[in-house]
């Protein structure tokens, strides 16, 4: 997923939705005879990592979910999903007689198990008191070791993994909207589940909803599906629980290619198709580098502006923020990122959240390679520089324990609290280091082999190290030592051997900014007309902490930053305006914070506002207005910043 990076690195959550519902041939067969989706029954042998997942109560070494069958009703009036989840189970431990599931804020109505004679009988169960971070452990007694168990349940209106939007909060204004965000551990708030990446399962779903609402899932979505309120889905490739996803609203489909397309509200679909027209090319480029796309269709779902992240790599249907639709394709690295997760993350998955860099770091590296292939090295370099500048800022503030790629168990209470600079940017930088040392040809072949070798498995960092030593370091001796490899993974900070990137285009921006600061000559339009979002971001990021009102006025006159529709510029301009006391921007700031719910874009402005009593007041007033449209994840972040400021009032 893409959380907080800048342009290229938004939070990526990738989801791929397939069209051909019910057609299992839709699952992309491997083109080269390498591993395709394994039978779910093979997964126990394949997932050899005996790592404990501290963020799940599940006991996957005793019993594992092989398949999940959902029967759900989407109830907008009560902001609730209700229905059943049926698990097909593989009892691994012959002494095991309990199924332990993760839940959060679920009402459990009934649990039944299938007997050997095919009848279903009630099972005893216990729902434990909720843990603040992990939710409630659901322990089901299954003395007969039922091969199928079914839980009847309902979600809470405040489920952490669901957002419910009234019609007024949508683009069209007439139909309500809901969507899920399961990563890291929010699937348990809408499905009782073994909520750990150590378990992969196939799934099916039958979903009912109001007649005028289209429902999509991280499965085989059908572009031609009739909108009748009844939908069926099948996901034939085994996935971990964080890739379970659902969305419902006034959604229509437009194709980009035979296997790729856009789902969006009718008013948004055309602009999205134009912005993301290169999606098919991205798939082809990635296939050339790393082997076939194995998930069938690759579609994009454009969410409302309240989506708290940049994107989420839900298989077959990436969930995408609309804030990257800026008209010039300058922010489509987000799509490259979500797509890249179809290899790193969805195909080869970290086995616990402490190894999140395996998903995000390798994905961010692949993303940058896709950007370079399609848009050239200059753009890829600019995105690297922006990411590394952010990393430098973040590493000044965060604890060294969070700067390790592989986190020590116990570092985080909540797996959502990892450092994006570490898992995304440092992780990608590590990959770039290996690429630079071994050369592209060798490293590309290695990475492709890694994806094939661990396809449809969840692995810990230790497996990555073992594989890398055996298939990269040892066959190419004397290039990278084991100690260098381990320094990148286990030590805080960035090793001295990290490759540096020079961006001539940013150097030109630096020169233009310096001239303006020196004598007030704004960069000429002949220069800035060539600038993309990346250059503008760099222009603003290099500004002093504060500017004079006259200077801000001059920039606004020349470039119209206040009120910009580009969130990447807004998230840098508004904090600068706030710090400088440029109150002329206050109305536009309030409008921006109300319209957009993507955390990365709005948090810097909230953080700047709360530094002064007047700013804090504006932040609180604006938050009160914006809050009904924010996702619970965003609400939590804003509340925390405001609460902290009130505890230690600004001087
Ligand atoms: Zn990601």
XYZ file of C-alpha atoms in Angstrom, residues 110-516:
407
model
C -23.994 -18.232 16.004
C -21.307 -20.769 15.152
C -22.007 -24.126 13.519
C -19.799 -26.973 12.316
C -20.366 -29.598 9.661
C -20.461 -33.146 10.969
C -19.140 -36.115 9.071
C -22.725 -37.044 8.141
C -23.134 -33.675 6.445
C -25.403 -32.127 9.064
C -24.534 -28.893 10.796
C -24.455 -28.624 14.580
C -24.077 -25.710 16.970
C -20.578 -25.171 18.317
C -19.602 -23.509 21.584
C -17.546 -20.369 21.295
C -16.085 -17.620 23.428
C -15.462 -14.028 22.408
C -12.757 -12.550 24.624
C -12.618 -8.965 25.873
C -11.163 -6.653 23.281
C -7.485 -5.777 23.197
C -7.002 -2.182 22.059
C -4.738 -3.118 19.162
C -5.619 -6.699 18.356
C -9.378 -6.818 18.866
C -11.198 -9.813 20.362
C -10.018 -13.368 20.176
C -12.806 -15.722 19.061
C -12.261 -19.273 20.260
C -14.508 -21.925 18.711
C -14.712 -25.389 20.248
C -14.646 -28.009 17.504
C -14.332 -31.396 19.210
C -15.203 -33.137 15.931
C -12.564 -31.147 14.034
C -15.220 -30.133 11.529
C -13.883 -29.687 8.035
C -16.238 -26.734 7.653
C -17.234 -24.189 10.275
C -19.641 -21.294 9.778
C -19.904 -18.077 11.777
C -22.985 -15.831 11.578
C -22.055 -12.245 12.408
C -22.585 -8.513 11.942
C -20.078 -5.670 11.753
C -20.103 -2.522 13.868
C -21.059 0.827 12.276
C -17.607 1.949 13.459
C -15.678 -0.991 11.988
C -12.064 0.145 11.645
C -11.729 -1.457 8.209
C -14.859 0.002 6.599
C -15.885 3.482 5.610
C -19.505 4.369 4.950
C -20.201 7.528 2.960
C -23.562 9.210 2.632
C -24.614 10.213 -0.900
C -23.617 13.810 -0.135
C -20.011 12.694 0.360
C -19.761 11.197 -3.125
C -19.083 12.775 -6.483
C -22.537 11.971 -7.842
C -24.382 12.895 -4.666
C -27.172 10.359 -5.100
C -25.894 6.940 -4.079
C -24.133 5.956 -0.858
C -20.650 4.454 -0.994
C -18.707 2.042 1.188
C -15.267 0.507 0.958
C -12.887 -1.576 2.986
C -9.255 -1.089 3.939
C -8.005 -4.322 5.496
C -4.254 -3.714 5.741
C -2.647 -4.008 8.215
C -5.017 -5.797 10.596
C -8.460 -4.408 9.814
C -9.902 -7.386 7.891
C -10.911 -8.724 11.300
C -13.286 -5.782 11.713
C -15.444 -6.996 8.821
C -14.756 -10.727 8.614
C -13.920 -13.071 11.485
C -10.692 -14.502 10.087
C -7.220 -15.882 10.756
C -5.882 -12.379 10.251
C -2.239 -13.170 9.607
C -0.236 -13.312 6.404
C 0.919 -16.772 7.448
C -2.413 -18.101 6.179
C -3.479 -17.898 2.521
C -6.895 -18.974 1.337
C -9.112 -18.848 -1.702
C -12.495 -17.215 -1.335
C -15.957 -16.869 -2.804
C -18.658 -14.385 -1.916
C -22.325 -13.795 -2.549
C -23.221 -10.223 -1.728
C -26.565 -8.452 -1.710
C -26.939 -4.671 -1.754
C -29.529 -2.078 -2.778
C -30.449 -2.537 -6.461
C -28.793 0.655 -7.657
C -25.471 -0.126 -5.986
C -22.614 -1.926 -7.736
C -20.511 -4.197 -5.530
C -16.863 -5.072 -6.273
C -14.370 -7.260 -4.448
C -10.712 -8.263 -4.662
C -11.814 -11.066 -6.955
C -13.165 -11.739 -10.428
C -15.228 -8.602 -11.031
C -17.231 -8.703 -14.225
C -17.151 -5.457 -16.256
C -20.459 -6.480 -17.774
C -22.159 -7.370 -14.498
C -25.814 -6.365 -14.396
C -26.513 -3.966 -11.574
C -29.302 -5.831 -9.801
C -28.261 -5.912 -6.162
C -26.988 -9.502 -6.219
C -23.332 -10.252 -6.927
C -21.111 -13.316 -6.877
C -17.345 -13.400 -6.669
C -14.623 -15.971 -6.844
C -10.973 -15.533 -5.951
C -9.160 -18.640 -7.165
C -5.665 -17.623 -6.067
C -4.937 -18.017 -2.352
C -4.468 -14.661 -0.623
C -3.687 -13.499 2.899
C -6.501 -11.800 4.816
C -5.225 -8.236 4.368
C -6.067 -8.547 0.665
C -9.747 -9.172 1.327
C -11.557 -6.146 -0.035
C -15.037 -4.913 -0.865
C -16.501 -1.694 -2.235
C -20.019 -0.647 -3.138
C -21.419 2.458 -4.765
C -22.495 4.085 -8.017
C -19.649 2.513 -9.979
C -19.287 2.120 -13.718
C -16.550 0.511 -15.785
C -14.452 1.784 -18.696
C -11.767 -0.384 -20.278
C -8.134 0.644 -20.757
C -7.150 -2.581 -22.502
C -8.389 -6.156 -22.814
C -7.328 -6.964 -19.263
C -7.255 -3.574 -17.551
C -9.821 -0.908 -16.831
C -11.227 1.634 -14.429
C -14.175 1.439 -12.051
C -15.310 4.828 -10.810
C -18.308 7.003 -10.200
C -19.759 8.075 -13.571
C -18.547 11.666 -13.188
C -14.978 10.555 -12.482
C -14.422 7.688 -14.863
C -13.329 9.549 -17.987
C -10.629 11.604 -16.336
C -9.351 8.472 -14.609
C -9.144 6.490 -17.835
C -7.182 9.332 -19.441
C -4.821 9.743 -16.483
C -4.142 6.012 -16.200
C -4.042 5.228 -19.921
C -0.558 3.708 -19.539
C -1.724 0.945 -17.206
C -1.518 -1.784 -19.843
C 1.980 -0.638 -20.801
C 2.949 -0.811 -17.144
C 1.731 -4.403 -16.924
C 3.730 -5.348 -20.027
C 6.899 -3.670 -18.806
C 6.654 -5.421 -15.443
C 6.010 -8.775 -17.093
C 9.112 -8.340 -19.230
C 11.159 -7.697 -16.119
C 9.693 -10.135 -13.629
C 7.553 -12.705 -15.387
C 3.857 -13.071 -16.102
C 1.111 -11.226 -14.281
C -0.639 -14.102 -12.549
C -3.913 -12.631 -11.379
C -6.111 -12.379 -14.476
C -7.490 -8.861 -14.792
C -5.881 -5.739 -13.406
C -8.443 -3.019 -12.754
C -8.396 0.231 -10.817
C -11.132 1.391 -8.486
C -11.191 5.160 -8.016
C -12.337 5.912 -4.487
C -13.767 9.127 -3.058
C -11.266 11.764 -1.821
C -11.770 10.506 1.737
C -9.717 7.371 1.030
C -6.989 7.709 3.680
C -4.183 6.313 1.543
C -2.730 6.673 -1.923
C -3.656 3.222 -3.021
C -4.200 -0.321 -1.846
C -3.034 -3.320 -3.805
C -6.174 -5.387 -3.401
C -5.633 -8.232 -5.875
C -7.135 -7.724 -9.347
C -8.578 -4.366 -8.268
C -6.230 -1.706 -6.880
C -8.046 0.865 -4.758
C -6.803 4.308 -5.817
C -7.096 7.803 -4.410
C -8.539 10.365 -6.838
C -5.922 12.875 -5.660
C -3.378 11.567 -8.166
C -5.647 12.504 -11.071
C -4.015 15.854 -11.850
C -4.329 15.931 -15.629
C -0.738 15.346 -16.719
C 0.009 11.781 -15.566
C 2.708 13.157 -13.272
C 1.542 11.088 -10.307
C 0.860 7.762 -11.988
C 3.800 6.188 -10.194
C 1.093 5.286 -7.706
C -0.378 2.907 -10.265
C 3.073 1.473 -10.938
C 3.399 0.918 -7.202
C 0.077 -0.855 -6.763
C 0.656 -2.936 -9.859
C 4.156 -3.896 -8.644
C 2.534 -5.410 -5.571
C 1.119 -8.080 -7.879
C 4.666 -9.477 -7.650
C 6.087 -8.142 -4.380
C 3.434 -8.392 -1.699
C 0.510 -10.213 -3.204
C 2.592 -12.981 -4.796
C 5.513 -13.042 -2.349
C 4.228 -11.787 0.980
C 5.877 -10.840 4.259
C 5.046 -13.356 6.946
C 4.558 -10.797 9.715
C 4.168 -7.025 9.791
C 7.701 -6.784 11.178
C 8.892 -7.712 7.691
C 6.725 -5.113 5.909
C 9.742 -3.889 3.937
C 9.648 -7.112 1.903
C 6.337 -5.901 0.473
C 6.835 -2.158 0.365
C 10.554 -1.780 -0.208
C 10.759 -4.219 -3.091
C 7.528 -2.813 -4.505
C 8.878 0.748 -4.342
C 11.985 -0.418 -6.172
C 9.919 -2.120 -8.880
C 7.699 0.958 -9.102
C 10.735 3.114 -9.817
C 11.882 0.695 -12.514
C 8.468 0.878 -14.181
C 8.555 4.679 -14.033
C 12.008 4.689 -15.599
C 10.918 2.352 -18.407
C 7.840 4.408 -19.250
C 8.777 7.984 -18.388
C 12.565 8.009 -18.434
C 15.422 8.023 -15.980
C 15.166 11.746 -15.210
C 11.706 11.281 -13.716
C 12.653 8.126 -11.851
C 15.657 9.963 -10.390
C 13.532 12.904 -9.288
C 11.207 10.554 -7.465
C 14.142 8.873 -5.758
C 15.481 12.212 -4.585
C 12.111 13.310 -3.236
C 11.721 10.049 -1.329
C 15.208 10.209 0.120
C 14.776 13.813 1.206
C 11.661 12.753 3.080
C 13.553 9.883 4.601
C 16.248 12.236 5.863
C 13.619 14.341 7.611
C 11.812 11.345 9.069
C 15.001 9.662 10.286
C 15.905 12.758 12.288
C 12.777 12.234 14.325
C 12.053 8.550 14.623
C 13.524 6.061 17.021
C 16.454 4.049 15.615
C 14.543 0.836 16.337
C 12.067 1.872 13.621
C 14.856 2.455 11.106
C 15.683 -1.226 10.811
C 14.213 -2.889 7.737
C 13.416 -6.032 9.728
C 11.783 -4.865 12.942
C 12.456 -6.722 16.138
C 9.332 -8.386 17.542
C 7.691 -6.122 20.097
C 8.808 -2.878 18.434
C 5.277 -1.836 17.483
C 2.054 -2.152 19.452
C 0.098 -1.430 16.309
C 1.486 -2.583 12.957
C 0.068 0.566 11.334
C 2.803 2.452 13.187
C 5.789 1.433 11.085
C 7.948 4.089 9.427
C 7.124 4.590 5.763
C 10.574 6.078 5.196
C 12.037 2.804 6.374
C 9.804 0.222 4.768
C 9.282 2.063 1.459
C 12.276 4.286 0.840
C 15.084 2.554 2.690
C 13.785 -0.777 1.394
C 13.865 0.466 -2.197
C 17.278 2.049 -1.642
C 18.611 -1.313 -0.451
C 17.368 -2.907 -3.682
C 18.994 -0.100 -5.690
C 22.232 -0.741 -3.826
C 22.153 -4.418 -4.817
C 21.261 -3.525 -8.396
C 24.129 -1.069 -8.628
C 26.689 -3.483 -7.236
C 25.679 -6.564 -9.213
C 24.533 -4.808 -12.357
C 21.072 -4.685 -13.762
C 21.214 -7.869 -15.770
C 22.277 -10.041 -12.847
C 19.989 -8.341 -10.359
C 16.916 -8.466 -12.617
C 17.397 -12.191 -13.151
C 17.831 -12.662 -9.409
C 14.674 -10.777 -8.519
C 12.631 -12.590 -11.116
C 13.892 -15.872 -9.695
C 12.955 -14.711 -6.192
C 9.370 -13.999 -7.254
C 9.110 -17.401 -8.920
C 10.697 -19.271 -6.050
C 8.460 -17.826 -3.333
C 5.298 -17.332 -5.404
C 2.131 -17.578 -3.287
C 4.139 -17.901 -0.089
C 4.592 -15.706 2.951
C 8.185 -15.381 4.090
C 10.154 -13.664 6.864
C 13.226 -11.524 6.237
C 15.448 -14.429 7.238
C 14.256 -16.358 4.164
C 15.036 -13.383 1.962
C 18.568 -13.249 3.373
C 19.091 -16.974 2.961
C 17.866 -16.873 -0.633
C 19.885 -13.761 -1.490
C 23.090 -15.223 -0.127
C 22.583 -18.455 -2.045
C 21.431 -16.950 -5.340
C 23.134 -13.574 -5.535
C 26.067 -13.177 -3.149
C 27.622 -16.643 -3.420
C 27.366 -17.076 -7.209
C 28.926 -13.606 -7.615
C 31.627 -13.572 -4.962
C 33.484 -10.494 -3.815
C 30.774 -7.985 -4.741
C 28.646 -7.628 -1.614
C 29.568 -9.178 1.711
C 27.117 -10.834 4.070
C 27.991 -8.120 6.577
C 26.957 -5.389 4.123
C 23.703 -7.183 3.428
C 22.943 -7.492 7.114
C 23.891 -3.901 7.874
C 21.164 -2.720 5.485
C 18.592 -5.014 7.069
C 19.378 -4.923 10.774
C 21.032 -1.567 11.456
C 19.308 1.815 11.783
C 20.076 4.654 9.382
C 21.385 4.445 5.838
C 24.716 2.676 5.249
C 27.603 4.729 3.880
C 27.703 2.519 0.801
C 24.230 3.674 -0.338
C 24.247 4.798 -3.983
C 23.525 8.503 -4.414
C 21.305 9.954 -7.120
C 21.967 13.245 -8.818
C 19.078 14.916 -10.615
C 20.097 17.566 -13.150
C 16.480 18.678 -13.389
C 16.378 19.320 -9.667
C 19.696 21.129 -9.882
C 18.044 23.558 -12.296
C 15.196 24.023 -9.829
C 17.678 24.708 -7.048
C 19.346 27.391 -9.160
C 16.013 29.034 -9.961
C 14.918 29.011 -6.320
C 18.223 30.464 -5.141
C 17.947 33.306 -7.674
C 14.440 34.116 -6.496
